[in-house]
mmCIF file of C-alpha atoms in Angstrom:
data_model
loop_
_atom_site.group_PDB
_atom_site.id
_atom_site.type_symbol
_atom_site.label_atom_id
_atom_site.label_comp_id
_atom_site.label_asym_id
_atom_site.label_seq_id
_atom_site.Cartn_x
_atom_site.Cartn_y
_atom_site.Cartn_z
ATOM 1 C CA MET A 238 58.986 130.028 111.171
ATOM 2 C CA ASP A 239 61.760 132.624 111.212
ATOM 3 C CA SER A 240 64.359 130.040 112.204
ATOM 4 C CA ALA A 241 63.218 127.706 109.415
ATOM 5 C CA ARG A 242 63.447 130.529 106.878
ATOM 6 C CA SER A 243 66.901 131.476 108.183
ATOM 7 C CA GLU A 244 68.115 127.883 107.975
ATOM 8 C CA HIS A 245 66.776 127.598 104.430
ATOM 9 C CA SER A 246 68.472 130.833 103.355
ATOM 10 C CA GLU A 247 71.822 129.614 104.703
ATOM 11 C CA ARG A 248 71.736 126.478 102.577
ATOM 12 C CA LEU A 249 72.727 126.777 98.945
ATOM 13 C CA ASP A 250 71.159 124.647 96.256
ATOM 14 C CA ASP A 251 73.242 123.051 93.512
ATOM 15 C CA SER A 252 72.639 125.937 91.101
ATOM 16 C CA GLN A 253 74.310 128.355 93.550
ATOM 17 C CA VAL A 254 77.455 126.282 94.107
ATOM 18 C CA LEU A 255 80.437 127.082 91.884
ATOM 19 C CA THR A 256 82.624 124.067 91.124
ATOM 20 C CA LEU A 257 86.151 124.377 89.794
ATOM 21 C CA LYS A 258 88.492 121.770 88.318
ATOM 22 C CA ILE A 259 92.126 121.815 89.399
ATOM 23 C CA LEU A 260 94.964 119.491 88.453
ATOM 24 C CA ILE A 261 97.668 118.338 90.871
ATOM 25 C CA ALA A 262 100.701 117.575 88.714
ATOM 26 C CA GLY A 263 104.424 117.007 88.993
ATOM 27 C CA GLY A 264 107.086 114.345 88.723
ATOM 28 C CA PHE A 265 107.061 110.746 89.879
ATOM 29 C CA GLY A 266 106.824 110.341 93.672
ATOM 30 C CA VAL A 267 106.520 114.054 94.419
ATOM 31 C CA GLY A 268 103.397 113.759 96.625
ATOM 32 C CA LYS A 269 100.421 114.248 94.292
ATOM 33 C CA THR A 270 98.394 111.350 95.693
ATOM 34 C CA THR A 271 99.279 112.456 99.220
ATOM 35 C CA MET A 272 98.039 116.012 98.630
ATOM 36 C CA VAL A 273 94.756 114.937 97.051
ATOM 37 C CA GLY A 274 94.150 112.538 99.939
ATOM 38 C CA SER A 275 95.038 115.050 102.648
ATOM 39 C CA VAL A 276 92.763 117.865 101.464
ATOM 40 C CA SER A 277 89.826 115.874 100.079
ATOM 41 C CA GLU A 278 86.670 115.943 102.197
ATOM 42 C CA ILE A 279 85.464 112.749 100.516
ATOM 43 C CA ARG A 280 87.230 109.431 100.331
ATOM 44 C CA PRO A 281 89.588 109.988 97.378
ATOM 45 C CA LEU A 282 89.421 107.830 94.300
ATOM 46 C CA ARG A 283 92.847 106.359 93.586
ATOM 47 C CA THR A 284 94.169 104.314 90.674
ATOM 48 C CA GLU A 285 97.398 103.079 92.192
ATOM 49 C CA GLU A 286 99.211 99.909 91.215
ATOM 50 C CA GLN A 287 102.226 98.196 92.714
ATOM 51 C CA LEU A 288 105.545 99.017 91.084
ATOM 52 C CA SER A 289 106.798 95.981 89.204
ATOM 53 C CA LEU A 290 110.037 94.694 87.723
ATOM 54 C CA ALA A 291 108.683 95.636 84.294
ATOM 55 C CA GLY A 292 109.006 99.307 85.214
ATOM 56 C CA ALA A 293 112.408 98.985 86.851
ATOM 57 C CA GLY A 294 114.231 100.251 83.781
ATOM 58 C CA VAL A 295 111.664 102.959 83.086
ATOM 59 C CA ASP A 296 110.791 104.621 86.397
ATOM 60 C CA ASP A 297 113.533 106.649 88.104
ATOM 61 C CA LEU A 298 113.328 105.902 91.837
ATOM 62 C CA GLY A 299 116.247 108.131 92.750
ATOM 63 C CA GLY A 300 115.299 109.971 95.944
ATOM 64 C CA VAL A 301 112.038 108.008 96.366
ATOM 65 C CA GLU A 302 113.419 104.496 96.859
ATOM 66 C CA GLN A 303 110.741 103.686 99.458
ATOM 67 C CA LYS A 304 107.898 104.225 96.978
ATOM 68 C CA THR A 305 106.049 100.962 96.199
ATOM 69 C CA THR A 306 103.006 102.154 94.214
ATOM 70 C CA THR A 307 102.294 104.470 91.303
ATOM 71 C CA THR A 308 99.250 106.270 89.902
ATOM 72 C CA VAL A 309 98.319 104.832 86.513
ATOM 73 C CA ALA A 310 95.303 107.010 85.637
ATOM 74 C CA MET A 311 94.417 109.714 88.144
ATOM 75 C CA ASP A 312 93.537 110.549 91.732
ATOM 76 C CA PHE A 313 90.258 112.321 92.419
ATOM 77 C CA GLY A 314 89.070 114.300 95.429
ATOM 78 C CA ARG A 315 86.874 117.240 96.396
ATOM 79 C CA ILE A 316 87.278 120.135 98.793
ATOM 80 C CA THR A 317 85.083 123.099 99.733
ATOM 81 C CA ILE A 318 87.206 126.250 99.775
ATOM 82 C CA ARG A 319 84.362 128.354 101.178
ATOM 83 C CA GLU A 320 80.567 128.350 101.118
ATOM 84 C CA GLY A 321 79.439 128.128 97.513
ATOM 85 C CA LEU A 322 82.892 127.263 96.120
ATOM 86 C CA SER A 323 83.911 123.635 95.689
ATOM 87 C CA VAL A 324 86.982 122.286 93.932
ATOM 88 C CA TYR A 325 87.348 118.968 92.136
ATOM 89 C CA LEU A 326 90.934 117.750 92.328
ATOM 90 C CA PHE A 327 92.514 115.548 89.686
ATOM 91 C CA GLY A 328 95.952 114.145 90.449
ATOM 92 C CA THR A 329 97.859 113.327 87.269
ATOM 93 C CA PRO A 330 100.131 110.306 86.757
ATOM 94 C CA GLY A 331 103.812 111.214 86.991
ATOM 95 C CA GLN A 332 105.526 108.867 84.562
ATOM 96 C CA ASP A 333 106.110 109.822 80.941
ATOM 97 C CA ARG A 334 104.345 106.718 79.632
ATOM 98 C CA PHE A 335 101.015 107.924 81.065
ATOM 99 C CA TRP A 336 101.237 111.425 79.608
ATOM 100 C CA PHE A 337 98.612 110.679 76.971
ATOM 101 C CA LEU A 338 96.067 111.138 79.794
ATOM 102 C CA TRP A 339 97.119 114.696 80.580
ATOM 103 C CA ASP A 340 95.320 116.430 77.695
ATOM 104 C CA GLU A 341 92.043 114.794 78.678
ATOM 105 C CA LEU A 342 92.476 115.640 82.354
ATOM 106 C CA ALA A 343 93.409 119.259 81.539
ATOM 107 C CA THR A 344 90.193 119.915 79.586
ATOM 108 C CA GLY A 345 88.131 122.504 81.448
ATOM 109 C CA ALA A 346 90.658 122.993 84.248
ATOM 110 C CA LEU A 347 90.833 126.388 85.946
ATOM 111 C CA GLY A 348 94.483 125.825 86.719
ATOM 112 C CA ALA A 349 97.062 123.461 88.153
ATOM 113 C CA VAL A 350 99.383 122.908 91.070
ATOM 114 C CA VAL A 351 102.839 121.687 90.049
ATOM 115 C CA LEU A 352 104.322 119.900 93.055
ATOM 116 C CA ALA A 353 108.092 120.100 93.304
ATOM 117 C CA ASP A 354 110.696 118.094 95.190
ATOM 118 C CA THR A 355 113.961 120.034 95.444
ATOM 119 C CA ARG A 356 115.912 116.752 95.330
ATOM 120 C CA ARG A 357 114.507 116.121 91.838
ATOM 121 C CA LEU A 358 113.663 119.624 90.660
ATOM 122 C CA THR A 359 114.210 118.834 86.984
ATOM 123 C CA ASP A 360 111.217 116.470 87.174
ATOM 124 C CA CYS A 361 109.051 119.622 87.219
ATOM 125 C CA PHE A 362 110.094 120.821 83.778
ATOM 126 C CA PRO A 363 107.676 118.651 81.745
ATOM 127 C CA ALA A 364 104.683 119.773 83.836
ATOM 128 C CA VAL A 365 105.742 123.424 83.735
ATOM 129 C CA ASP A 366 106.161 123.247 79.948
ATOM 130 C CA PHE A 367 102.801 121.480 79.552
ATOM 131 C CA PHE A 368 100.822 124.194 81.340
ATOM 132 C CA GLU A 369 102.805 127.122 79.929
ATOM 133 C CA HIS A 370 102.300 125.952 76.334
ATOM 134 C CA ARG A 371 98.551 125.515 76.890
ATOM 135 C CA GLY A 372 98.089 128.813 78.722
ATOM 136 C CA ILE A 373 96.799 127.088 81.854
ATOM 137 C CA PRO A 374 97.536 129.112 85.023
ATOM 138 C CA PHE A 375 99.568 127.234 87.614
ATOM 139 C CA VAL A 376 101.474 127.624 90.855
ATOM 140 C CA VAL A 377 104.553 125.688 91.904
ATOM 141 C CA ALA A 378 104.251 124.165 95.377
ATOM 142 C CA VAL A 379 107.526 122.976 96.896
ATOM 143 C CA ASN A 380 106.729 119.884 98.955
ATOM 144 C CA ARG A 381 109.026 119.719 101.975
ATOM 145 C CA PHE A 382 110.644 116.352 102.604
ATOM 146 C CA ALA A 383 112.538 115.473 105.775
ATOM 147 C CA GLY A 384 116.285 115.942 105.537
ATOM 148 C CA THR A 385 116.202 118.146 102.443
ATOM 149 C CA ARG A 386 117.706 121.599 102.159
ATOM 150 C CA ASP A 387 115.289 124.525 102.287
ATOM 151 C CA PHE A 388 115.194 126.852 99.284
ATOM 152 C CA ARG A 389 113.516 130.236 99.072
ATOM 153 C CA PRO A 390 110.624 130.548 96.588
ATOM 154 C CA GLU A 391 112.609 132.986 94.446
ATOM 155 C CA GLU A 392 115.462 130.473 94.174
ATOM 156 C CA VAL A 393 113.057 127.780 92.947
ATOM 157 C CA SER A 394 111.497 130.255 90.520
ATOM 158 C CA ARG A 395 114.893 131.051 89.000
ATOM 159 C CA ALA A 396 115.884 127.383 88.810
ATOM 160 C CA LEU A 397 112.683 126.556 86.911
ATOM 161 C CA ASP A 398 112.899 129.724 84.766
ATOM 162 C CA LEU A 399 109.311 130.640 85.632
ATOM 163 C CA GLU A 400 107.440 133.719 84.486
ATOM 164 C CA THR A 401 107.754 136.428 87.133
ATOM 165 C CA ASP A 402 104.048 136.314 87.976
ATOM 166 C CA THR A 403 103.957 132.533 88.551
ATOM 167 C CA PRO A 404 103.639 131.975 92.315
ATOM 168 C CA VAL A 405 105.965 129.605 94.164
ATOM 169 C CA VAL A 406 104.807 128.475 97.608
ATOM 170 C CA ILE A 407 106.200 126.118 100.247
ATOM 171 C CA CYS A 408 103.927 123.346 101.467
ATOM 172 C CA ASP A 409 103.616 120.050 103.296
ATOM 173 C CA ALA A 410 101.454 117.798 101.122
ATOM 174 C CA ARG A 411 100.544 115.699 104.165
ATOM 175 C CA ARG A 412 98.772 118.555 105.942
ATOM 176 C CA LYS A 413 95.253 119.575 104.968
ATOM 177 C CA GLU A 414 95.627 123.245 105.887
ATOM 178 C CA SER A 415 98.891 123.518 103.959
ATOM 179 C CA GLY A 416 97.324 121.942 100.878
ATOM 180 C CA LYS A 417 94.284 124.191 101.197
ATOM 181 C CA GLU A 418 96.525 127.280 101.261
ATOM 182 C CA VAL A 419 98.158 126.106 98.029
ATOM 183 C CA LEU A 420 94.740 125.735 96.382
ATOM 184 C CA ILE A 421 93.638 129.176 97.558
ATOM 185 C CA ASN A 422 96.847 130.648 96.075
ATOM 186 C CA LEU A 423 96.079 128.936 92.782
ATOM 187 C CA VAL A 424 92.436 130.067 92.647
ATOM 188 C CA GLU A 425 93.510 133.665 93.310
ATOM 189 C CA HIS A 426 96.300 133.498 90.722
ATOM 190 C CA ALA A 427 94.050 131.908 88.099
ATOM 191 C CA GLY A 428 91.428 134.584 88.764
ATOM 192 C CA ARG A 429 93.972 137.325 88.088
ATOM 193 C CA VAL A 430 95.209 135.613 84.910
ATOM 194 C CA HIS A 431 91.724 135.086 83.488
ATOM 195 C CA ALA A 432 90.663 138.642 84.397
ATOM 196 C CA ALA A 433 93.737 140.065 82.625
ATOM 197 C CA ARG A 434 93.002 137.983 79.525
ATOM 198 C CA LEU A 435 89.393 139.163 79.487
ATOM 199 C CA LEU A 436 90.469 142.798 79.746
ATOM 200 C CA ALA A 437 92.996 142.254 76.944
ATOM 201 C CA GLU A 438 90.280 140.779 74.713
ATOM 202 C CA VAL A 439 87.900 143.669 75.427
ATOM 203 C CA GLY A 440 90.666 146.222 74.912
ATOM 204 C CA GLY A 441 91.808 144.529 71.717
#
């Protein structure tokens, strides 16, 4: 009887589970689909299509010449950060022509991860601007690629002209634990941002 009661108390029903929505954003070929797939505890939903000749004059493959597919809507996955806290992950499409989807995907999001590739750092600017202008908390996660020069987080922060409180972390989008650390950094950062805004509203 006691063991049954203990087992029941350790399980949380749906009403006790907090779910958060997080976006994984960034430029074309930066590793968004890879990160969602590596951290998701369910089989991720992907909307990838083969790159075609029609996009040859539109998509910049510089630095990602081996890429053969592209996300045309979104990637979706789920991860449990800790007991009672689950995160729904939405990977955004990277090309400009799919940006009309971003506003819809951003609705209700706690925050975002902006993946960065130091070989194509300027590709981050549209995503950074998008979240800054909408007041959505975000962290920049520098995805390490083989053969690329390492940069310190503060160097990346200066190059992207980020606010001083915007975290920059180094990650490997292929590794689950690395991706999970990025998400934990974002949840903590977003919590601080939202708490500060709430205090400002009460104080005002």
